[in-house]
XYZ file of C-alpha atoms in Angstrom:
493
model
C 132.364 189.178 130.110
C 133.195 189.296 126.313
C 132.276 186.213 125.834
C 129.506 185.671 128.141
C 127.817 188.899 126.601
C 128.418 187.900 122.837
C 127.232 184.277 123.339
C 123.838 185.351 125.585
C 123.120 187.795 123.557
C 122.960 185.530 120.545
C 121.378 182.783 122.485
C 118.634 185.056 123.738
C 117.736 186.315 119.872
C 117.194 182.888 119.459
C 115.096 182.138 122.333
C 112.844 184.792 121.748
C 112.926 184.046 118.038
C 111.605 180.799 119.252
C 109.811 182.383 122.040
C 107.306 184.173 119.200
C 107.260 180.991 117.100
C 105.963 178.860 120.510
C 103.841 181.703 121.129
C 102.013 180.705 117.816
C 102.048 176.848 118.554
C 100.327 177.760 121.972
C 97.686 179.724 120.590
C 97.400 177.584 117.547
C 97.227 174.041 119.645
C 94.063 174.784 121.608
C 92.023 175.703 118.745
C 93.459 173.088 115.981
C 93.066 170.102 119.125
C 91.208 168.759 122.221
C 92.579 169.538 125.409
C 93.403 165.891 126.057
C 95.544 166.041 123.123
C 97.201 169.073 124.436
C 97.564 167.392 127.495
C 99.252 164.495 125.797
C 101.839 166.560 124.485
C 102.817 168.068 128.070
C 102.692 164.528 129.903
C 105.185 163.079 127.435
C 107.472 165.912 127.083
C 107.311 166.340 131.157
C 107.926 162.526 131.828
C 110.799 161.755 129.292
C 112.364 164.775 130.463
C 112.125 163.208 134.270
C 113.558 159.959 132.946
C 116.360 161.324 130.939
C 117.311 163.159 134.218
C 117.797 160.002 135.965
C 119.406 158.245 132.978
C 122.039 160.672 133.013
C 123.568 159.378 135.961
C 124.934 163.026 137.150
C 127.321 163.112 134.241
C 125.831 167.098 133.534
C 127.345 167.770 136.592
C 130.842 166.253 136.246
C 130.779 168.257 133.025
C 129.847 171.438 134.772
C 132.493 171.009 137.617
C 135.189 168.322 136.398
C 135.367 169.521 131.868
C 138.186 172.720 132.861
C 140.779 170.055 133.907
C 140.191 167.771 130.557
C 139.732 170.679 128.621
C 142.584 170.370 126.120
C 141.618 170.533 122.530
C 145.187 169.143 121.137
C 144.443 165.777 122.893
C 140.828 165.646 122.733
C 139.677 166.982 126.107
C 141.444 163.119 127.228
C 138.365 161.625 125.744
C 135.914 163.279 127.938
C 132.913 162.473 125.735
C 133.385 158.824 125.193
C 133.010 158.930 129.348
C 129.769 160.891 128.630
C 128.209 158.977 125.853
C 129.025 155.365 127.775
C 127.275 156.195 130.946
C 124.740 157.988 129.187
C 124.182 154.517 127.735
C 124.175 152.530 130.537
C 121.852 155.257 132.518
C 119.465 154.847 129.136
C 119.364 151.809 128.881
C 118.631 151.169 133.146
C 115.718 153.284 132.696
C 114.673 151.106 129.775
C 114.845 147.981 132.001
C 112.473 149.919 134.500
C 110.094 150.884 131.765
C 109.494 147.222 130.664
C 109.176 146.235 134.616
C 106.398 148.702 135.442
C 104.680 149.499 132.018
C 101.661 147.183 132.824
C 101.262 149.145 136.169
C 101.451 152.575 134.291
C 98.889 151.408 132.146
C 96.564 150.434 134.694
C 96.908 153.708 136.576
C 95.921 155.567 133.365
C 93.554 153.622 130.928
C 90.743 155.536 132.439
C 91.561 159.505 132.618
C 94.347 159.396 130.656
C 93.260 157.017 127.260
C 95.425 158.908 125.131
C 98.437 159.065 127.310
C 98.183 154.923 127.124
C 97.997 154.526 123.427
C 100.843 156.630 122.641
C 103.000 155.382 125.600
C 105.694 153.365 123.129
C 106.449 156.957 122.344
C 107.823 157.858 125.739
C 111.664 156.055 125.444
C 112.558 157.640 121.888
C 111.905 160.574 123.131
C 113.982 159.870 126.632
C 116.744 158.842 124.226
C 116.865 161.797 122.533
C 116.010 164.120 125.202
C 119.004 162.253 126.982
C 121.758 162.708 124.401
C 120.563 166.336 123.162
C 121.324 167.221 126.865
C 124.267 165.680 126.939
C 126.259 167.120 123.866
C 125.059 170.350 124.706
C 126.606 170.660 127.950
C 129.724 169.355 126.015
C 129.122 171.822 123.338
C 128.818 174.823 126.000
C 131.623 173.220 127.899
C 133.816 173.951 124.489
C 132.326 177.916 124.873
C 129.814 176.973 122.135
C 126.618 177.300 123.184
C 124.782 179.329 120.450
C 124.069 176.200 118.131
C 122.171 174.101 120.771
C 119.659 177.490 121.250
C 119.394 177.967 117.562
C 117.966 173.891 117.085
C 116.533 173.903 119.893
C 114.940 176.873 120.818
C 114.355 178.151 116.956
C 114.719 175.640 114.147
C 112.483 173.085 116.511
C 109.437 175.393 116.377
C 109.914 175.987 112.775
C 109.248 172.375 112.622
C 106.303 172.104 114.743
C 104.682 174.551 113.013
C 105.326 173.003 109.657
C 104.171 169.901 111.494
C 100.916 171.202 112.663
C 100.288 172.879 109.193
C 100.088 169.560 108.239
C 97.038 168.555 110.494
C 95.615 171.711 109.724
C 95.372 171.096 106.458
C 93.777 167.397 107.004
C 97.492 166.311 104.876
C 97.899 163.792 107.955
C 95.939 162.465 110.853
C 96.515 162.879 114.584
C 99.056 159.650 114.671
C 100.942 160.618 111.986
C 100.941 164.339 113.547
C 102.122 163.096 116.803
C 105.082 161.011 115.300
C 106.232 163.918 113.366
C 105.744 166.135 116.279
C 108.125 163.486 118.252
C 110.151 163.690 115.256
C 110.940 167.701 115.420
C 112.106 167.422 118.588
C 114.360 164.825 117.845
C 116.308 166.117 115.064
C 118.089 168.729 117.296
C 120.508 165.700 118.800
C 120.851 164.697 115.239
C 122.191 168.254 114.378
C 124.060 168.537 117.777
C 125.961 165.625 116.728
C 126.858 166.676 113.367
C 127.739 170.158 114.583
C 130.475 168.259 117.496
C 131.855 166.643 114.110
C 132.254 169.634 112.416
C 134.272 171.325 114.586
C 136.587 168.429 115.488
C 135.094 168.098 119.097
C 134.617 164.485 118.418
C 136.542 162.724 120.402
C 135.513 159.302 121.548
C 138.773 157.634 122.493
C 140.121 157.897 126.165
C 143.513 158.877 126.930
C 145.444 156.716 128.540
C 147.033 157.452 131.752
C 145.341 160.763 132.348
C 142.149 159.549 134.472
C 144.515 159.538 137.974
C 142.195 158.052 141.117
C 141.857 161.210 142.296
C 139.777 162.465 139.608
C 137.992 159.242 138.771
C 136.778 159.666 142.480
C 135.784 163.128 142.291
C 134.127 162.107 139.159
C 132.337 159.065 141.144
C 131.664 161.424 144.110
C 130.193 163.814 141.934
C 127.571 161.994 139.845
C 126.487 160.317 142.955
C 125.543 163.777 144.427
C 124.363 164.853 141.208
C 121.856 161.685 140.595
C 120.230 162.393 143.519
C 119.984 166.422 143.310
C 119.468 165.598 139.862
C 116.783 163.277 139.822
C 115.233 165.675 142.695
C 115.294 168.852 140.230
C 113.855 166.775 137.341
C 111.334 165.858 139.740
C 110.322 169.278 141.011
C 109.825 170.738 137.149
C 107.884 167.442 136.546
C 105.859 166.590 139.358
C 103.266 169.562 138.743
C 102.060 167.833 135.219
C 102.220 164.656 136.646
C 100.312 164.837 139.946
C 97.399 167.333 137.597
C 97.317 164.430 134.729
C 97.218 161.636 138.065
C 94.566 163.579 140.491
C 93.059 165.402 137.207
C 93.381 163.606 134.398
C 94.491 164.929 130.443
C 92.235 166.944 130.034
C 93.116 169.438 132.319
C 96.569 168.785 131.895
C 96.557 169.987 128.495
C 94.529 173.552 129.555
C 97.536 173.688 132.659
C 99.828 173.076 130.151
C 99.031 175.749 127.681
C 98.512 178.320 130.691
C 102.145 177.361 131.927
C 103.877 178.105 128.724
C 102.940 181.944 128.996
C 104.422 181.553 132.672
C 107.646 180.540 131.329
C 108.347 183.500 128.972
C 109.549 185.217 131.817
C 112.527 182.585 132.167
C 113.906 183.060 128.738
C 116.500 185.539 129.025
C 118.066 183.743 132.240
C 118.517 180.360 130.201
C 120.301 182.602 127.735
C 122.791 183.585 130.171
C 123.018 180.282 131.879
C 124.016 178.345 128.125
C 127.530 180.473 129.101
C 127.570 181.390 132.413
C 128.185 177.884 133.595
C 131.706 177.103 132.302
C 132.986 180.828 132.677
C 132.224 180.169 136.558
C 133.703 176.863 136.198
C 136.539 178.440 134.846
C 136.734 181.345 137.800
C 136.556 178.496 140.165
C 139.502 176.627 139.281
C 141.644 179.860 139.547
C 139.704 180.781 143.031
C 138.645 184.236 140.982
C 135.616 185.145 143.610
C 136.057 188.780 142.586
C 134.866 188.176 138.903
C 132.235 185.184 140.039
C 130.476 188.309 142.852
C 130.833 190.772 139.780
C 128.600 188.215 137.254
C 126.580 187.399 140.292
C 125.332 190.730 140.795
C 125.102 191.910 137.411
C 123.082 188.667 136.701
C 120.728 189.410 139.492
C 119.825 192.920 138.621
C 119.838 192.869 135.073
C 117.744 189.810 134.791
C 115.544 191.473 137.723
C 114.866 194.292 134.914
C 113.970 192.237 131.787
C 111.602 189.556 134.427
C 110.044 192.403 135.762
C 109.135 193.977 132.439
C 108.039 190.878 131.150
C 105.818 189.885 133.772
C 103.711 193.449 134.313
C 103.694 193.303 130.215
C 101.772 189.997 130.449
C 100.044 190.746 133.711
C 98.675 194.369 131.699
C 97.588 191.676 128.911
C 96.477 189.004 130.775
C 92.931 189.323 129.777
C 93.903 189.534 125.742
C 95.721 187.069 126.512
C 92.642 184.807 127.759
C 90.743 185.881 125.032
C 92.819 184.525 122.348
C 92.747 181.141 123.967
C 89.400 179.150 123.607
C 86.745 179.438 126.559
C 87.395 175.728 128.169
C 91.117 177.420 128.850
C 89.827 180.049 130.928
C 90.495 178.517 134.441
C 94.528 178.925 133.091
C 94.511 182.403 134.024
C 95.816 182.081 137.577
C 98.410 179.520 136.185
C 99.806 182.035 134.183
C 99.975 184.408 137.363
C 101.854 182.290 139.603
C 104.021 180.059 137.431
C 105.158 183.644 135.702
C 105.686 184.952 139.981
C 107.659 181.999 140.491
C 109.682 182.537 137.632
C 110.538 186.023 138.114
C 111.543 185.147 141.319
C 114.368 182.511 139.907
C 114.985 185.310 137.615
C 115.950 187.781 140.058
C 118.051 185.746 142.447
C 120.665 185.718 139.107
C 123.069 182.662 138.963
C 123.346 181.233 142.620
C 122.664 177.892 141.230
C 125.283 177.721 139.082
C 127.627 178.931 141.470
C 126.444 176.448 144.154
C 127.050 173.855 141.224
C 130.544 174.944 140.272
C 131.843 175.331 144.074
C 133.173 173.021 146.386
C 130.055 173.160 148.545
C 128.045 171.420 145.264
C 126.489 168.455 147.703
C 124.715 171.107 149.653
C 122.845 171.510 146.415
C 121.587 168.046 146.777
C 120.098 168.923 150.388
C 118.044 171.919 148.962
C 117.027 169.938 146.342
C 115.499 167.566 148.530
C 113.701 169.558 151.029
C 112.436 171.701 148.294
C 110.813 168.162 146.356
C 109.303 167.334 150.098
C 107.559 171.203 149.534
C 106.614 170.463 145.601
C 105.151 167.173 146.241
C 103.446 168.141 149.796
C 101.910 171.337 148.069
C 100.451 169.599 145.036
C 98.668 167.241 147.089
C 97.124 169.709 149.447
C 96.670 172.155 146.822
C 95.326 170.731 143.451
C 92.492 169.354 145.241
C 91.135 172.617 146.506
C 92.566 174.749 143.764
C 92.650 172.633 140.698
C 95.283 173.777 138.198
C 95.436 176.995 140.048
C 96.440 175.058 142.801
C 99.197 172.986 140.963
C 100.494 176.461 139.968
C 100.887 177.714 143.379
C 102.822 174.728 144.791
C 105.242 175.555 141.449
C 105.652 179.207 142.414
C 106.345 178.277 146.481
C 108.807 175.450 145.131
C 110.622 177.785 143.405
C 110.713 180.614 145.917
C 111.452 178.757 148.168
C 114.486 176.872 146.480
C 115.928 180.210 145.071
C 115.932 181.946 148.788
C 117.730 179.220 150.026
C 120.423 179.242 147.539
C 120.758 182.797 147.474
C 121.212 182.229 152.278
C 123.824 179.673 151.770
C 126.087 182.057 148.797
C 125.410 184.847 151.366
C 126.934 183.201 154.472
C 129.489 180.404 153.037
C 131.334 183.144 150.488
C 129.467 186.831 151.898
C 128.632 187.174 148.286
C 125.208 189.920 147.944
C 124.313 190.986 144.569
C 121.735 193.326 145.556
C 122.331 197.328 146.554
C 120.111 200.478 146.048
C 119.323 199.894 142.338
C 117.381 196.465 143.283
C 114.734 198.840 145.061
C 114.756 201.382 141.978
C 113.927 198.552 139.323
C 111.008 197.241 141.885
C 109.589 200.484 142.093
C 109.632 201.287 138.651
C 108.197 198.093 137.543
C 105.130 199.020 140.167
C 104.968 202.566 138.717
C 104.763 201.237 134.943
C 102.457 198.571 135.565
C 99.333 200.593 137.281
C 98.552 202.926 134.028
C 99.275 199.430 131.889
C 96.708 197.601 133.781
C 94.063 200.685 134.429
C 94.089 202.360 131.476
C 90.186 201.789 129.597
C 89.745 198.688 127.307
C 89.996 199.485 123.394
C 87.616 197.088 121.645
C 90.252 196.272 118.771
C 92.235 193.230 120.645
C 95.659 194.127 118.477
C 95.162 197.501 119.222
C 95.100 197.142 122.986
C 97.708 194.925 123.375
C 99.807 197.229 121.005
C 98.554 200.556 123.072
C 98.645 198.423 126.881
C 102.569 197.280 125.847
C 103.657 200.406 124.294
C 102.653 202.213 127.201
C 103.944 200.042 129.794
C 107.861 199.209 127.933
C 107.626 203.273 127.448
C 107.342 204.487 131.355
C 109.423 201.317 132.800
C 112.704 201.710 129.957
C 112.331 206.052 130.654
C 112.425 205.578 134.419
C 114.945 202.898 134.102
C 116.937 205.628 131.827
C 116.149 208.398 133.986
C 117.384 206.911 137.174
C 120.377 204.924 136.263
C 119.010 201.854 138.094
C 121.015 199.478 135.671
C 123.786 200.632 134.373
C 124.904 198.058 131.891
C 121.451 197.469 130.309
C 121.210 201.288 130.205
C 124.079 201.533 128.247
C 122.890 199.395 125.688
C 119.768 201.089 125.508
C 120.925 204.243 124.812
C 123.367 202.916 122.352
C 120.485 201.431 120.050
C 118.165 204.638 121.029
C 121.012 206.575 119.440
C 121.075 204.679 116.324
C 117.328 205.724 115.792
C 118.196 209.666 116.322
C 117.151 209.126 119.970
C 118.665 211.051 122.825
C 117.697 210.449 126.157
């Protein structure tokens, strides 16, 4: 846990670091440009991120399962990443092919709602490229039990850039083209500065050992990716689809106001992708020494303390969500609901802990593809009968039931293939104390200052749910820590 605790902890003050900075960007983006613009921005992001999926060719996965038996410093981890970097090539390069093939077709589909989307389009490989290989030497990097680098670029230094970036435009310095190329830019400079940190601490290794890829493993390795393309491909899809079918049955514009709603949503995810940066090759690890007592341990703390810092975070937006709508223009007022059930969905995944890594590190990893696939039948099936009576609202839903849904099936198949349940008595303590804190938060009168109803609606909120959460030991671990930094301010409770 030393590790795991040190590295999360670090990776989370850098999500939320970033997490404040993107908090700016959204509230800055809607009022500095149109909501086709906006709505730009998401499409490309959401479709490069699709295509680097499938241009991976399941290598993630072989580094999630298959990196503890190369893992050998001395040697080079047998040349593990020269493996990585030439299929990532070939996958890159395949989805380049299929570009070229059906870029007239794209173009056809979207000259008409989607103008913008069209004349930008060139835009969309560079940034599969890069999306493709930051991804890639970050698993290796977290593989290596680094993972707090790829959350500071990432997560922090590329939102310091985006703001510098749209600074720029606000200032009339540079136009929308140039804006959007240096916006493609920041987000491409984190694989530059993954790459250079893999260099400087002697991780780079690109030559292959000889004589140490047996059959055995080079068909576990085949096995693997094949599982993990599909299951792969199906989870890119399922994160995806939602901007994709709005911009399709939509168009931009309303892409860009789902967009901006969805961001607040996702706050409530942060802390989890802290722990996950980590928790992936520890459980690896535990694996390959058949440890199931410390892998049920992680899995319960996981589920329960990240049930606590979800469930604070979503009644503190839900007790805000109206500041939070007025800070955002009027045209992104239909985003309210978004913000609702992509945040519901989230806290859900939140609360159900690690079971997909688990399910990713085990032997029963293919069963993960399955899931994956019934759960993209429910994403896709949900959209379509949804966005058209619902609008964005209804694209949201679909999100939160694919989720759900996908999290309550993992969290069956841990319960009856290794009896592993992370939740007790405590799970129904944190509920009920995030119900108690959030009815004064939401009820209490409206103060006309904005920043001084936020600051009073938060205050009050945080104060009853951490007290009750103090009082009643319903997280022992996190209460700990509390009480260890109330102390340092003369604080005894």
């Amino acid at each position: 846990m030393g590790i795991i605790e040190t590295q999360a902890t670090k990776n989370a003050i850098y999500s939320y670091l970033g997490a404040g900075l993107g908090f700016i960007t959204v509230l800055w983006l809607p009022h500095l440009m149109s909501t086709d613009a906006n709505g730009l921005l998401r499409v490309l992001v959401s479709v490069s991120l699709l295509m680097a999926q499938v241009a991976n060719l399941g290598f993630p996965s072989v580094t999630i399962r298959l990196f503890p038996y190369f893992r050998n410093k001395e040697n080079g981890h047998h040349g593990f990443l020269f493996y990585g970097i030439i299929i990532s090539l070939v996958g890159f390069l395949l989805c380049l092919l299929l570009f070229f093939i059906f870029r007239q077709e794209i173009i056809e589909q979207n000259i008409e709602k989607s103008k913008l989307f069209v004349d930008y389009l060139f835009y969309l490989m560079p940034l599969t490229f890069f999306t493709l290989f930051f991804a890639l030497f970050d698993n290796y990097l977290r593989a290596c039990y680094s993972s707090v680098f790829g959350s500071f670029v990432k997560d922090f230094l590329q939102r310091i850039l985006i703001l510098i970036v749209l600074s720029f435009y606000f200032f009339n310095i540079i136009n929308f083209s140039s804006f959007l190329f240096l916006y493609i830019s920041a987000t491409c400079i984190p694989t530059c500065l993954l790459l250079y940190k893999i260099v400087q601490l002697k991780e780079w290794h690109v030559k292959p050992v000889r004589g140490f890829l047996s059959k055995e493993l080079q068909k576990e390795m085949i096995k693997l990716s094949i599982f993990s393309i599909l299951s792969g491909s199906a989870g890119a899809l399922i994160s995806s689809i939602d901007t994709i079918m709005v911009n399709d049955m939509l168009g931009l514009k309303k892409t860009g106001v789902y967009g901006i709603a969805f961001y607040f949503g996702t706050i409530i995810i942060i802390p989890a992708r802290s722990l996950y940066r980590i928790a992936t090759s520890i459980v690896a690890e535990a694996f390959k020494k058949n440890d199931l007592a410390s892998i049920s341990s992680l899995y319960n703390k996981s589920c329960n303390n990240q049930l606590v810092i979800g469930l604070l975070l979503f009644i503190g937006i839900w007790s805000n969500i109206d500041n939070i709508m007025q800070l955002l223009p009027e045209e992104y007022a239909e985003g309210k609901n978004v913000i609702l059930f992509i945040s519901a969905g989230y806290l859900v995944d939140m609360g159900t802990g690690i079971n997909s890594i688990i399910i990713l590190t085990s032997k029963h990893y293919k069963y993960d593809a399955l899931f994956m696939f019934f759960v993209v039948g429910i994403t896709i099936l949900s959209n379509y009968l949804l966005i058209p009576i619902y609008g964005i609202s209804g694209s949201a839903i679909a999100t939160a039931i694919t989720i759900a849904a996908y999290n309550i099936l993992r969290w069956l198949f841990l319960y009856y293939k290794y009896q592993l349940q992370p939740y007790d008595s405590n799970t129904i303590k944190i509920i009920l104390i995030a119900i108690i804190a959030f009815l004064p938060g939401y009820f209490i009168p409206k103060i006309d200052t904005l920043i001084l109803d936020i600051a009073v609606r938060s205050t009050l909120v945080a104060g009853i749910f951490i007290l009750l959460l103090l009082k009643l030991q319903a997280a022992p671990e996190l209460n700990e820590k509390i009480r260890k930094n109330l102390r340092r301010l003369k604080i005894n409770l």
